Structures are given as C-alpha cells and as structure tokens.
mmCIF file of C-alpha atoms in Angstrom:
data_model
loop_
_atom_site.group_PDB
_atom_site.id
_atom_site.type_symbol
_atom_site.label_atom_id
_atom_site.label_comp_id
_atom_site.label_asym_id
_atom_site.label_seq_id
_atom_site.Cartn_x
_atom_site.Cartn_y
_atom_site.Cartn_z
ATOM 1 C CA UNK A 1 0.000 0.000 0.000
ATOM 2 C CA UNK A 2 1.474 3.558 -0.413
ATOM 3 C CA UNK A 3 2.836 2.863 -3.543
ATOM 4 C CA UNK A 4 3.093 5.376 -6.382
ATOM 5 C CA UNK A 5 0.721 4.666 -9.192
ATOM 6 C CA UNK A 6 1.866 6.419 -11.844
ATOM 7 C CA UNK A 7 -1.586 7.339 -13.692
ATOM 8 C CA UNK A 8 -3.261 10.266 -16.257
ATOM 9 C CA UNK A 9 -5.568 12.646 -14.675
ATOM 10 C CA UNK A 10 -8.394 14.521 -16.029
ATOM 11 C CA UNK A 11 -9.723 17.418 -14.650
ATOM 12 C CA UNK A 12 -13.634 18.680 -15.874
ATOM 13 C CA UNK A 13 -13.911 22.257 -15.217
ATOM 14 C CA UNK A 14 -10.194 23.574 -15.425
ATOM 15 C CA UNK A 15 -10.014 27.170 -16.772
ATOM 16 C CA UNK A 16 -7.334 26.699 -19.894
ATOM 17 C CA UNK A 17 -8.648 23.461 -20.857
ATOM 18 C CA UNK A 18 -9.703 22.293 -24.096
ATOM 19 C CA UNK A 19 -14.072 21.874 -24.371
ATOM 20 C CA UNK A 20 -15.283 18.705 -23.977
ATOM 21 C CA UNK A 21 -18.456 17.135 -25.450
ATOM 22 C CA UNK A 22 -20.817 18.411 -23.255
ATOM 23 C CA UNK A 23 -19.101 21.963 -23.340
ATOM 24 C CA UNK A 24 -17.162 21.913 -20.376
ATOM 25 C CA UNK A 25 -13.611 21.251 -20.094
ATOM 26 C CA UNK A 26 -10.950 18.733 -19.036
ATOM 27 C CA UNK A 27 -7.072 19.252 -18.259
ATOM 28 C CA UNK A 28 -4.054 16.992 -17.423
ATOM 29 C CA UNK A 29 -2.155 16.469 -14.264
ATOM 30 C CA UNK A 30 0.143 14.308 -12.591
ATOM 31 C CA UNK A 31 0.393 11.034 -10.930
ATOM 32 C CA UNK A 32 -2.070 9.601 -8.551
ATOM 33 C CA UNK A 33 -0.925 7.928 -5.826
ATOM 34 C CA UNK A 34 -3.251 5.074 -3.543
ATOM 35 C CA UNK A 35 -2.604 5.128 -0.055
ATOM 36 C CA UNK A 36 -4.738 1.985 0.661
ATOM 37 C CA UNK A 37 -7.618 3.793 2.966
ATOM 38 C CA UNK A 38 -10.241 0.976 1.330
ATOM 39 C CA UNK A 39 -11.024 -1.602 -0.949
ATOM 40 C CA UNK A 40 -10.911 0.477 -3.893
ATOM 41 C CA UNK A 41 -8.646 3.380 -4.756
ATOM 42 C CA UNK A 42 -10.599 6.540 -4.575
ATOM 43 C CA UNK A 43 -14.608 4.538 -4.168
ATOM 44 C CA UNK A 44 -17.570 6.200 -3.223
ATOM 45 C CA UNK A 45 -17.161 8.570 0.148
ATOM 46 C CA UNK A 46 -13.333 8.320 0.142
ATOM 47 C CA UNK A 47 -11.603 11.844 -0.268
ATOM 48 C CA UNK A 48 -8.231 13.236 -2.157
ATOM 49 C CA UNK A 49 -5.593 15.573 -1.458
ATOM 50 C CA UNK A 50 -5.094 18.075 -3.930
ATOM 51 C CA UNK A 51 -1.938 18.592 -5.197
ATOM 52 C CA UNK A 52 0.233 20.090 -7.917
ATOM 53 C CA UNK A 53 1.835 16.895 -9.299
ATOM 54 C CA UNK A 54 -0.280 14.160 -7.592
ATOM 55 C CA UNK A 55 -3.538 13.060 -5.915
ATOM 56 C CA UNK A 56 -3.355 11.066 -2.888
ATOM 57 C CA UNK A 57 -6.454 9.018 -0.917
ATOM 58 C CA UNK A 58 -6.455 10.644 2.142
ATOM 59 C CA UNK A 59 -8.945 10.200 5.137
ATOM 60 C CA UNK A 60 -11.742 12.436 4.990
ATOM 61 C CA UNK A 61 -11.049 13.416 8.609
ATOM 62 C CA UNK A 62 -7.339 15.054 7.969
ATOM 63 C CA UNK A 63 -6.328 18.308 7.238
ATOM 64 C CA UNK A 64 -4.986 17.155 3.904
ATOM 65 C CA UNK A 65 -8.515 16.007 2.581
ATOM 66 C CA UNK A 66 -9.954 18.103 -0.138
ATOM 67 C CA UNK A 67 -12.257 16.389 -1.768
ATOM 68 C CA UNK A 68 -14.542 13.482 -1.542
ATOM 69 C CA UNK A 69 -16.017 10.714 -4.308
ATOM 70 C CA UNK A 70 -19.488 10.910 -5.074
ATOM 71 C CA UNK A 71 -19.354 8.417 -7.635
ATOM 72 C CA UNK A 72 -16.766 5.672 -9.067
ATOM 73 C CA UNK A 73 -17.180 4.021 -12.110
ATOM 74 C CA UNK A 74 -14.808 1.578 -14.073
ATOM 75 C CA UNK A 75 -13.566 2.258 -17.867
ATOM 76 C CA UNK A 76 -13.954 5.658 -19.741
ATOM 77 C CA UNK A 77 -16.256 8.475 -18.871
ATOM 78 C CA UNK A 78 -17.412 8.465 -22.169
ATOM 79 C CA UNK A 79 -18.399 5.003 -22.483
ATOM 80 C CA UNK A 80 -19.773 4.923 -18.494
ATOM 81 C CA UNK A 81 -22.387 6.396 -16.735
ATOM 82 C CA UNK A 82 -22.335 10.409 -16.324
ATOM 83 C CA UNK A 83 -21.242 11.984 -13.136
ATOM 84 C CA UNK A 84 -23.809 14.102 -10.468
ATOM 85 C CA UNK A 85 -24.617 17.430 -12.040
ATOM 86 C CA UNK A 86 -22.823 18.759 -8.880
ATOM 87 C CA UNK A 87 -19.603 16.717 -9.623
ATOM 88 C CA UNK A 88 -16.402 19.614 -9.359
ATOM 89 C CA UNK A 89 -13.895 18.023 -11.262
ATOM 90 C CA UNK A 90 -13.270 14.542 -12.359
ATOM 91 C CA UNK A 91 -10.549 12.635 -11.846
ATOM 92 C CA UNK A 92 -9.312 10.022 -14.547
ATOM 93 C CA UNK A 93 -7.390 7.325 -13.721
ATOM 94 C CA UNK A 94 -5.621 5.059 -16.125
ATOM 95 C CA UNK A 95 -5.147 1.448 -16.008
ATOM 96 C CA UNK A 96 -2.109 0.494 -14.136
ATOM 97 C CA UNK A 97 -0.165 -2.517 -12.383
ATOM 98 C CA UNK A 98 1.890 -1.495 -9.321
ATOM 99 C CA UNK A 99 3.977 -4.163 -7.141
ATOM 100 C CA UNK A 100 1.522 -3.241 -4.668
ATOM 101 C CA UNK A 101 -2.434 -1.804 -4.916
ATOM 102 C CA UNK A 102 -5.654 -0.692 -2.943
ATOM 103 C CA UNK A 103 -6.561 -4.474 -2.769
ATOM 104 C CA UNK A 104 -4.148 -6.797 -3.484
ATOM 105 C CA UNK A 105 -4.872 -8.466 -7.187
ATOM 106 C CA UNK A 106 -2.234 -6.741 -8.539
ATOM 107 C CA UNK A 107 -3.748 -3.536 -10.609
ATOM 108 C CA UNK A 108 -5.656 -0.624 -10.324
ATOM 109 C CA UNK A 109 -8.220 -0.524 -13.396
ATOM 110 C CA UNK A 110 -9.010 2.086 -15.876
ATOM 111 C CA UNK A 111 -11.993 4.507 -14.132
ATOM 112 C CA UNK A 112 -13.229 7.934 -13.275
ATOM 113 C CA UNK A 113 -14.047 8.982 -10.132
ATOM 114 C CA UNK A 114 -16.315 11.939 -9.304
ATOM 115 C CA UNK A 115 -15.422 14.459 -7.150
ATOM 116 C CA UNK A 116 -16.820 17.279 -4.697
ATOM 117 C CA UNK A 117 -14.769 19.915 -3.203
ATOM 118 C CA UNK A 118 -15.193 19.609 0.867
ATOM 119 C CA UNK A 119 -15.552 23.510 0.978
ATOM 120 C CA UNK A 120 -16.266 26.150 -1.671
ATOM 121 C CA UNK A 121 -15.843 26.994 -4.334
ATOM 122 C CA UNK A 122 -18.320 24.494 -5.968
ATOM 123 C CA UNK A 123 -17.935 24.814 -9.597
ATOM 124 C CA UNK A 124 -20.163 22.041 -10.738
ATOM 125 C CA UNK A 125 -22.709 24.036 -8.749
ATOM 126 C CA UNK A 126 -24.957 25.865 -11.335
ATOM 127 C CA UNK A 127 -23.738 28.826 -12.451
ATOM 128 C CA UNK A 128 -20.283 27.844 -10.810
ATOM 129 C CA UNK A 129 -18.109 28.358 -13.778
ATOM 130 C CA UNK A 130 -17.049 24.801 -14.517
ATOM 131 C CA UNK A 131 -17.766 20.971 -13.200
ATOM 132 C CA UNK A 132 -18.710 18.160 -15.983
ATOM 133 C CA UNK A 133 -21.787 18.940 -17.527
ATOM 134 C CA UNK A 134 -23.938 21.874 -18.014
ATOM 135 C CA UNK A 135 -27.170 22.286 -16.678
ATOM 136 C CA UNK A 136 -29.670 24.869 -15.798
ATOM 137 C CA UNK A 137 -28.441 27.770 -13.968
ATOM 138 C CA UNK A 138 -25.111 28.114 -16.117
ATOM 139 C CA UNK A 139 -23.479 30.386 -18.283
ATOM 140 C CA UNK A 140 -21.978 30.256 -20.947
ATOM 141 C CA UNK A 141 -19.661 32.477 -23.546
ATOM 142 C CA UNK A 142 -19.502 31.765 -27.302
ATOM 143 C CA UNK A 143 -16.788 29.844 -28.876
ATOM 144 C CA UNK A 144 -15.804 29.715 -32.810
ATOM 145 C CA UNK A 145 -17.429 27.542 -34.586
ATOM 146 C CA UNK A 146 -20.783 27.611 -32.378
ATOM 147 C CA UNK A 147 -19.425 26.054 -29.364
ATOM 148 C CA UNK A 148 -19.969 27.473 -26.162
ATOM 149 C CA UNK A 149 -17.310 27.257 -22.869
ATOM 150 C CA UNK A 150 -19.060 27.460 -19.161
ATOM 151 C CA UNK A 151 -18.041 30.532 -16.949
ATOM 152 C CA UNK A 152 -18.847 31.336 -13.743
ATOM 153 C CA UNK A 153 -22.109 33.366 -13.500
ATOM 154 C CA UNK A 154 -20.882 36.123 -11.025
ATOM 155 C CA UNK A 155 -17.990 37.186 -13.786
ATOM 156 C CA UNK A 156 -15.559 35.945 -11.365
ATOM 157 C CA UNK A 157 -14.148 33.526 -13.914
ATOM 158 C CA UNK A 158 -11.174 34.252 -16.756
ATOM 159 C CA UNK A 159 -14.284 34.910 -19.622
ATOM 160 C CA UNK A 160 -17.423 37.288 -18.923
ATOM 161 C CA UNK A 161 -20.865 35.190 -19.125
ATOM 162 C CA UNK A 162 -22.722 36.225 -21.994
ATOM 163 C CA UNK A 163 -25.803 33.428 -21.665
ATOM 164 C CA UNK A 164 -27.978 31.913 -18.685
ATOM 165 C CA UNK A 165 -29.149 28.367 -19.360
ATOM 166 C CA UNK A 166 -33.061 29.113 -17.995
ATOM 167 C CA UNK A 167 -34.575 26.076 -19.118
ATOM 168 C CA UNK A 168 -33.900 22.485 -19.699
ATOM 169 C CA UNK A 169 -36.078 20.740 -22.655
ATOM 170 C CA UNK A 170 -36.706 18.394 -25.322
ATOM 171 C CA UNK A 171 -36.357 20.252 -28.843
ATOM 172 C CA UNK A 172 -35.713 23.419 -29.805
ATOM 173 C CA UNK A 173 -39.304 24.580 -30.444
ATOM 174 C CA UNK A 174 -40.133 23.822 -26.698
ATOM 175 C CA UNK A 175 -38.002 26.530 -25.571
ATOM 176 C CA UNK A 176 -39.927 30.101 -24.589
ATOM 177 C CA UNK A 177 -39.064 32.864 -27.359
ATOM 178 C CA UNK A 178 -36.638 34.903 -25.410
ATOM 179 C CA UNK A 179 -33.917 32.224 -26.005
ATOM 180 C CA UNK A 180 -31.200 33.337 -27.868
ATOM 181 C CA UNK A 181 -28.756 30.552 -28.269
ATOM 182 C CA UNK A 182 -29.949 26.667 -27.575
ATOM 183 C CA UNK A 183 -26.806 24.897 -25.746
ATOM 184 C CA UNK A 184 -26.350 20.873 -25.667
ATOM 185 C CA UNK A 185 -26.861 19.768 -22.237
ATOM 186 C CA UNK A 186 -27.382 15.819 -22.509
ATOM 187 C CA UNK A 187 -29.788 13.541 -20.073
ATOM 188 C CA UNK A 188 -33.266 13.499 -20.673
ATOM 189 C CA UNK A 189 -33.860 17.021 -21.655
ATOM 190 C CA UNK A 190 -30.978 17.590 -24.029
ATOM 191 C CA UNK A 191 -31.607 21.155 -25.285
ATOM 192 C CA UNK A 192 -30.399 24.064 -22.774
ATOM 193 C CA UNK A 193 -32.633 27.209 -23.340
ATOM 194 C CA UNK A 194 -30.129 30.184 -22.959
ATOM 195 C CA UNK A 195 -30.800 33.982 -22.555
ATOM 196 C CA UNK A 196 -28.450 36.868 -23.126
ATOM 197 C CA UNK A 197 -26.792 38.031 -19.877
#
C-alpha cells in the first residue's frame, strides 16, 4: 500500500482546458498515488488531497482532505455512466499494475471517479463556472465555430458570461421565445434554453 501509481488525470472544469463534449472542459495532471484507505482506490465517500503533481487518498477526517467521491465508475467516462450534475472536477485514472495496490490483485483498473470539493468553491454548482456537464443555472460564452465554454455566472471567472441556461427541454421549439442561443446539455432534456446576460 502507499505505492506510487503512476496514472493520467483529467480534470472537468479547469479554466485553460480544451471543451469537452458536453461543453465543459478537461485538463491533465500528474500522478495519482493510492494510499490503501479501502477496498478500492478513490470509491464512493473516500476523499483526495489536492496537489500540484499528484492526488493522494487521504482520510476524509485530515487536514490534507480536499475532496470526496461521489461516484466511481470503471472504464472511460465516455463510455460509463455520467457523473452528479454537482460533480467539481473529475478525476481520470488510467489502467495500471503497481507491485503493490488498494486491494491486493495486482492492478488498479481504468476509471473515473467523481469528485466534490469539501468547501467552496463548488464549480459544478450551477452557475459555478465549470464541473462536468452543463445544466440549468449556467453560463456560458460563445466559442468559434458555435461552441460554447461554461463561466462562472458572477464574472468571477477568466471569460465574462454572456448566456444563462433558464430552461432544460426536449427540442428546440419547446423553448420560450426569449432564447437566444440553444446549448447541448445531454440527459433526458438535451436542449439548454439560454438567454443573453
């Protein structure tokens, strides 16, 4: 246990990130490292350090947690299940085989974990400025090409919001006639309604 796994992580909701799918954004960072708090590396209610070249299980009573798993899933996110709408950041980890892992067989498998800050800022929150997926209660500023990039609502973020998401829906003709730009949001009501800011 304790032993570096040297692994890829992905960060949803990084400020000079490429756009995603969905709209949002995803960086890289450094190694992740399992300290063997459970079964599995990083599952559900387990937190993380944060930390410039690494992200270490922690326990979610020390001063070095920062942020705890809402959901774990094995593989790719784009291939599993989405994260909570008020997922902060996700954290990727790749496939790997240390001497010595969370639980003994040998490897760590390919997943994604989803993570929530323990204390603001909550940027998966809506209208906080980043986390996987958009939803109501974001904004958004225009891209090339007519994509769109989430920004925090309150202007605090690197880009000025120039649309509010306002409604969630089915097609574009059920959204009211004030909306001024229709924005992808995925799940069951895949059209974001969006009004100038």
């Amino acid at each position: 246990m304790g032993a570096a796994l040297a692994g890829v992580v992905l960060l949803a909701g990084c400020r000079d990130a490429p756009p995603d799918a969905a709209g949002g954004t995803a960086a890289v960072a450094s190694p992740v490292r399992p300290t063997g708090y459970g079964a599995v590396f990083l599952d559900v209610g387990e937190c993380s350090s944060f930390g410039r070249t690494s992200f270490t299980e922690v326990s979610c009573a020390g001063e070095r947690a920062a942020a705890r798993v809402t959901a774990r899933h094995d593989g790719t996110v784009s291939d599993g299940p989405p994260c909570p709408p008020a997922t902060d950041f996700v954290l990727h980890i790749s496939e790997q085989r240390p001497a010595a892992d969370e639980d003994g067989d040998g490897m760590v498998p390919q997943g994604y974990a989803c993570m929530r800050n323990l204390q603001p800022p909550h940027p998966g929150d809506p209208g906080g400025g980043g986390g996987q997926r958009t939803v109501v209660g974001d904004c958004v500023y225009a891209l090339d090409g007519g994509r769109v990039r989430e920004t925090a609502c309150d202007g605090s973020g690197p880009e000025e919001p120039e649309f509010e998401v306002t409604k969630a829906v089915d097609a574009r003709s059920d959204c009211p006639a004030s909306t001024a730009l229709y924005v992808r949001l995925g799940g069951a009501a895949p059209v974001g309604c969006a009004v100038p800011v």
